[in-house]
Every structure is written in structure tokens, then in C-alpha cells.
Coordinates of C-alpha atoms in Angstrom, one line a residue:
M239 CA -9.4 48.6 -12.3
K240 CA -10.5 46.9 -9.1
K241 CA -10.3 43.5 -10.8
I242 CA -6.7 44.2 -12.0
F243 CA -5.7 45.3 -8.5
F244 CA -7.3 42.2 -7.0
F245 CA -5.5 39.9 -9.4
L246 CA -2.2 41.8 -8.8
C247 CA -2.6 41.3 -5.0
V248 CA -3.3 37.6 -5.5
T249 CA -0.3 37.2 -7.8
V250 CA 2.0 39.0 -5.3
S251 CA 0.7 37.1 -2.3
T252 CA 1.1 33.8 -4.1
A253 CA 4.7 34.7 -5.1
I254 CA 5.5 35.6 -1.5
L255 CA 4.0 32.5 0.0
A256 CA 4.9 29.8 -2.6
Q257 CA 8.2 28.0 -2.2
D258 CA 6.9 24.5 -2.7
K259 CA 10.1 22.6 -2.0
L260 CA 11.3 19.6 0.0
T261 CA 15.0 19.5 0.6
I262 CA 17.4 17.2 2.4
E263 CA 19.0 19.2 5.2
S264 CA 21.2 16.4 6.6
G265 CA 22.0 12.8 6.0
N266 CA 20.5 10.9 3.0
L267 CA 17.9 8.2 2.4
S268 CA 20.1 5.5 1.1
F269 CA 20.1 3.6 4.4
L270 CA 16.4 2.7 3.6
K271 CA 17.5 0.3 0.9
G272 CA 16.3 -3.1 1.7
Q273 CA 13.6 -1.9 4.1
T274 CA 10.0 -2.9 3.3
E275 CA 8.2 -0.9 6.0
V276 CA 8.8 2.3 8.0
N277 CA 6.9 3.5 11.1
V278 CA 5.4 7.0 11.0
E279 CA 4.9 9.2 14.0
R280 CA 3.6 12.8 14.2
N281 CA 5.1 15.5 16.5
Y282 CA 2.5 18.2 16.3
G283 CA 4.1 20.7 18.6
S284 CA 3.0 24.3 18.2
P285 CA 2.7 25.1 14.5
L286 CA 2.0 28.6 13.3
F287 CA -0.8 29.6 10.9
Q288 CA -1.3 31.9 8.0
A289 CA 1.0 34.6 6.7
E290 CA 0.6 36.4 10.0
N291 CA 2.1 33.5 11.9
F292 CA -0.8 33.1 14.3
T293 CA -0.6 30.5 17.0
E294 CA -3.3 27.8 16.7
T295 CA -5.2 29.4 19.5
E296 CA -5.2 32.8 17.8
Y297 CA -6.2 31.3 14.5
L298 CA -9.1 29.3 16.0
D299 CA -10.3 32.3 18.0
R300 CA -10.5 34.4 14.8
R301 CA -12.2 31.5 13.0
H302 CA -14.7 31.1 15.8
K303 CA -15.7 34.7 15.7
E304 CA -16.1 34.7 11.9
T305 CA -18.1 31.5 11.9
V306 CA -20.5 32.4 14.8
A307 CA -21.1 35.9 13.2
K308 CA -22.0 34.4 9.8
K309 CA -23.6 31.0 10.7
G310 CA -24.1 30.7 14.4
E311 CA -22.7 28.6 17.2
A312 CA -24.0 25.2 15.9
A313 CA -22.0 25.7 12.7
W314 CA -18.9 26.5 14.8
K315 CA -19.4 23.2 16.8
T316 CA -19.5 21.3 13.5
W317 CA -16.5 23.1 12.2
I318 CA -14.3 22.7 15.3
D319 CA -15.2 19.0 15.6
T320 CA -14.1 18.4 12.1
W321 CA -10.9 20.5 12.6
E322 CA -10.0 18.4 15.6
Q323 CA -10.4 15.2 13.7
H324 CA -8.0 16.5 11.0
V325 CA -5.5 17.6 13.6
E326 CA -5.6 14.3 15.5
T327 CA -5.7 11.8 12.6
I328 CA -6.7 12.9 9.1
W329 CA -3.7 15.1 8.3
T330 CA -1.2 12.4 9.3
E331 CA -3.2 9.8 7.4
K332 CA -3.1 12.0 4.3
F333 CA 0.6 12.5 4.7
I334 CA 1.0 8.7 4.8
E335 CA -1.2 8.3 1.8
G336 CA 1.1 10.6 -0.1
L337 CA 4.2 8.7 1.1
N338 CA 2.7 5.4 -0.1
K339 CA 2.3 6.7 -3.6
S340 CA 6.0 5.9 -4.1
K341 CA 5.3 2.1 -3.6
K342 CA 9.0 1.6 -2.8
I343 CA 8.5 1.1 1.0
K344 CA 5.2 0.8 3.0
F345 CA 4.7 3.6 5.6
A346 CA 2.3 3.1 8.4
Q347 CA 1.6 4.1 12.0
N348 CA 2.2 1.9 15.0
V349 CA 4.3 -0.7 13.4
E350 CA 7.5 -2.3 14.7
T351 CA 10.2 -1.4 12.3
K352 CA 13.9 -0.5 12.3
Y353 CA 13.3 3.1 11.4
T354 CA 10.7 5.7 12.3
L355 CA 9.8 8.7 10.2
I356 CA 8.6 11.7 12.3
I357 CA 6.7 14.6 10.7
H358 CA 6.7 17.9 12.6
P359 CA 4.5 20.6 11.1
K360 CA 5.9 24.1 11.6
W361 CA 3.6 26.3 9.6
M362 CA 0.2 25.9 7.8
Y363 CA -1.7 28.1 5.4
A364 CA -5.4 27.5 5.0
G365 CA -5.8 29.0 1.6
W366 CA -9.3 29.8 0.3
Q367 CA -11.8 28.7 -2.3
G368 CA -13.8 31.2 -4.4
F369 CA -13.5 32.7 -7.9
V370 CA -9.7 32.1 -7.5
T371 CA -8.7 29.1 -5.4
Q372 CA -5.6 29.4 -3.2
P373 CA -4.3 26.0 -2.1
G374 CA -3.4 25.1 1.5
K375 CA 0.3 25.0 2.2
L376 CA 2.5 23.2 4.7
S377 CA 6.0 23.8 6.0
A378 CA 7.3 20.8 8.0
E379 CA 10.4 19.1 9.3
I380 CA 10.7 15.4 8.6
T381 CA 13.2 13.3 10.5
I382 CA 14.0 9.6 10.2
V383 CA 15.4 8.1 13.4
E384 CA 16.5 4.6 14.5
T385 CA 13.4 3.3 16.3
A386 CA 15.4 1.7 19.1
N387 CA 17.5 4.8 19.5
P388 CA 15.5 7.9 18.6
S389 CA 18.3 10.3 19.4
N390 CA 20.1 8.8 16.4
V391 CA 18.8 11.0 13.6
L392 CA 19.7 9.6 10.2
A393 CA 18.2 12.1 7.9
T394 CA 16.4 15.5 8.2
L395 CA 14.3 17.0 5.4
K396 CA 12.4 20.3 5.3
G397 CA 9.3 21.1 3.4
D398 CA 8.9 24.8 2.6
K399 CA 5.4 26.0 1.9
I400 CA 4.4 22.9 -0.1
E401 CA 1.1 23.5 -1.9
G402 CA -1.7 21.0 -1.6
T403 CA -2.5 20.4 -5.3
G404 CA -3.4 17.3 -7.1
S405 CA -5.4 15.7 -4.3
K406 CA -9.0 14.4 -4.2
V407 CA -9.8 16.0 -0.9
D408 CA -12.6 18.5 -0.4
Y409 CA -11.0 21.9 -1.0
G410 CA -14.2 23.7 0.3
M411 CA -12.9 24.0 3.9
E412 CA -9.6 25.0 5.4
Y413 CA -8.9 21.6 6.9
G414 CA -9.4 19.9 3.5
R415 CA -7.0 22.2 1.8
I416 CA -4.4 21.6 4.5
S417 CA -5.0 17.9 4.1
A418 CA -4.0 18.2 0.5
A419 CA -0.7 19.9 1.5
Y420 CA 0.1 17.0 3.9
E421 CA -0.5 14.6 1.1
K422 CA 1.6 16.6 -1.4
T423 CA 4.4 16.7 1.2
G424 CA 4.3 12.9 1.4
K425 CA 4.5 12.7 -2.4
E426 CA 7.5 15.0 -2.4
F427 CA 9.2 12.8 0.1
G428 CA 8.4 9.8 -2.1
K429 CA 10.2 11.5 -5.0
E430 CA 13.4 11.9 -2.9
L431 CA 13.1 8.3 -1.7
K432 CA 12.8 7.0 -5.3
K433 CA 16.0 8.9 -6.2
A434 CA 17.9 7.5 -3.2
L435 CA 16.8 3.9 -3.8
K436 CA 17.9 3.8 -7.5

């Protein structure tokens, strides 16, 4: 009975959290026809975490207490150092890796191009790994602007709880599962780009 209840809870929570869509909110991507490269920037802002919509500070405080209680302060130091690497560079790199799966246009950071794509994460879900693996999820706003005139927003897309599946990242830790969600979001953008460039 306990097992049935557990699986029911997992199924319900998965249904509540899973939307897994990227939609174009305004504009379109057809203006990218003829482009060979697009600059990528990240606007990290203040994303929320987990179903409870924790701030990052709240999420990390809870994670700190859990890690220290189970494994000690040294384990926390390793964990938070790795988390910060993901926040600063790895998540954006995985997003770009997903973008470049489309092979239509090259996406890269710090390049001089006519257009700039900006990813702004709004919400992240760390998921878990165990008998049942729950993938990480990402909700993000993606805008494409004219590089020389950033106030000129040419397209806006929104990702809604996109699940990090199909990646080769390490799913053992939260930051790895979230990395996979960034990569999957990039892949979903690539699908929309492919349709627009036909």
C-alpha cells in the first residue's frame, strides 16, 4: 500500500510540474535567415527554485543544512563550489550546447554579431535521483535583440518547465540535472529555429 501511495504521489507531482514546452510569445525567428552566428548572453536575475518557489538564498540555506547534517562542512564546501561554477558558466554553456545541436546557426558567447540571444532563467527545479529519477526542469524567458540596439526586442520565447532529459550530464547531483534542463531548452529553441528557417 505504501508503494502504491508513493508512486501515486510521484505521478501527481510529475503531472503538476511537467509542462515541457517552449513557445514563441512575440515576434518570430525568420529574421535570422542568412545569419551564420548569434551572440549569447545570460541575464541570471533572481530565479526561483523548487515547487515551493524558494529564492536562491532560501534554497541554498536549506541545502547547506541538509549537507552539513549528513556529510559535514567539507562536503558542503565541495558542493557549493561546484554549484557556483554551474551558475557562473556551466549552465549557460550547456544551453549553448543544446542550441548548437540545430547546426543552422552557430551560437556563442562574446562574439560580435548583428543579433544577441539572452536567456533569463525564471524558475528551476532540481529533481532527484533514486529508485525513481525526477529530471531537473527549467522555466526561462529567451529574447533576441539587435546587438547595437538592445531595446529593440525582435522575438520573445518562453520555456515552461522544460525537463532535462536526453543529456549526457551527471544526473547524480542537482546542478547536473539542472544543466540537462538548460541543454534541453537550447534544443527546443533549435527546433523552433529550424521551422523558421525552412
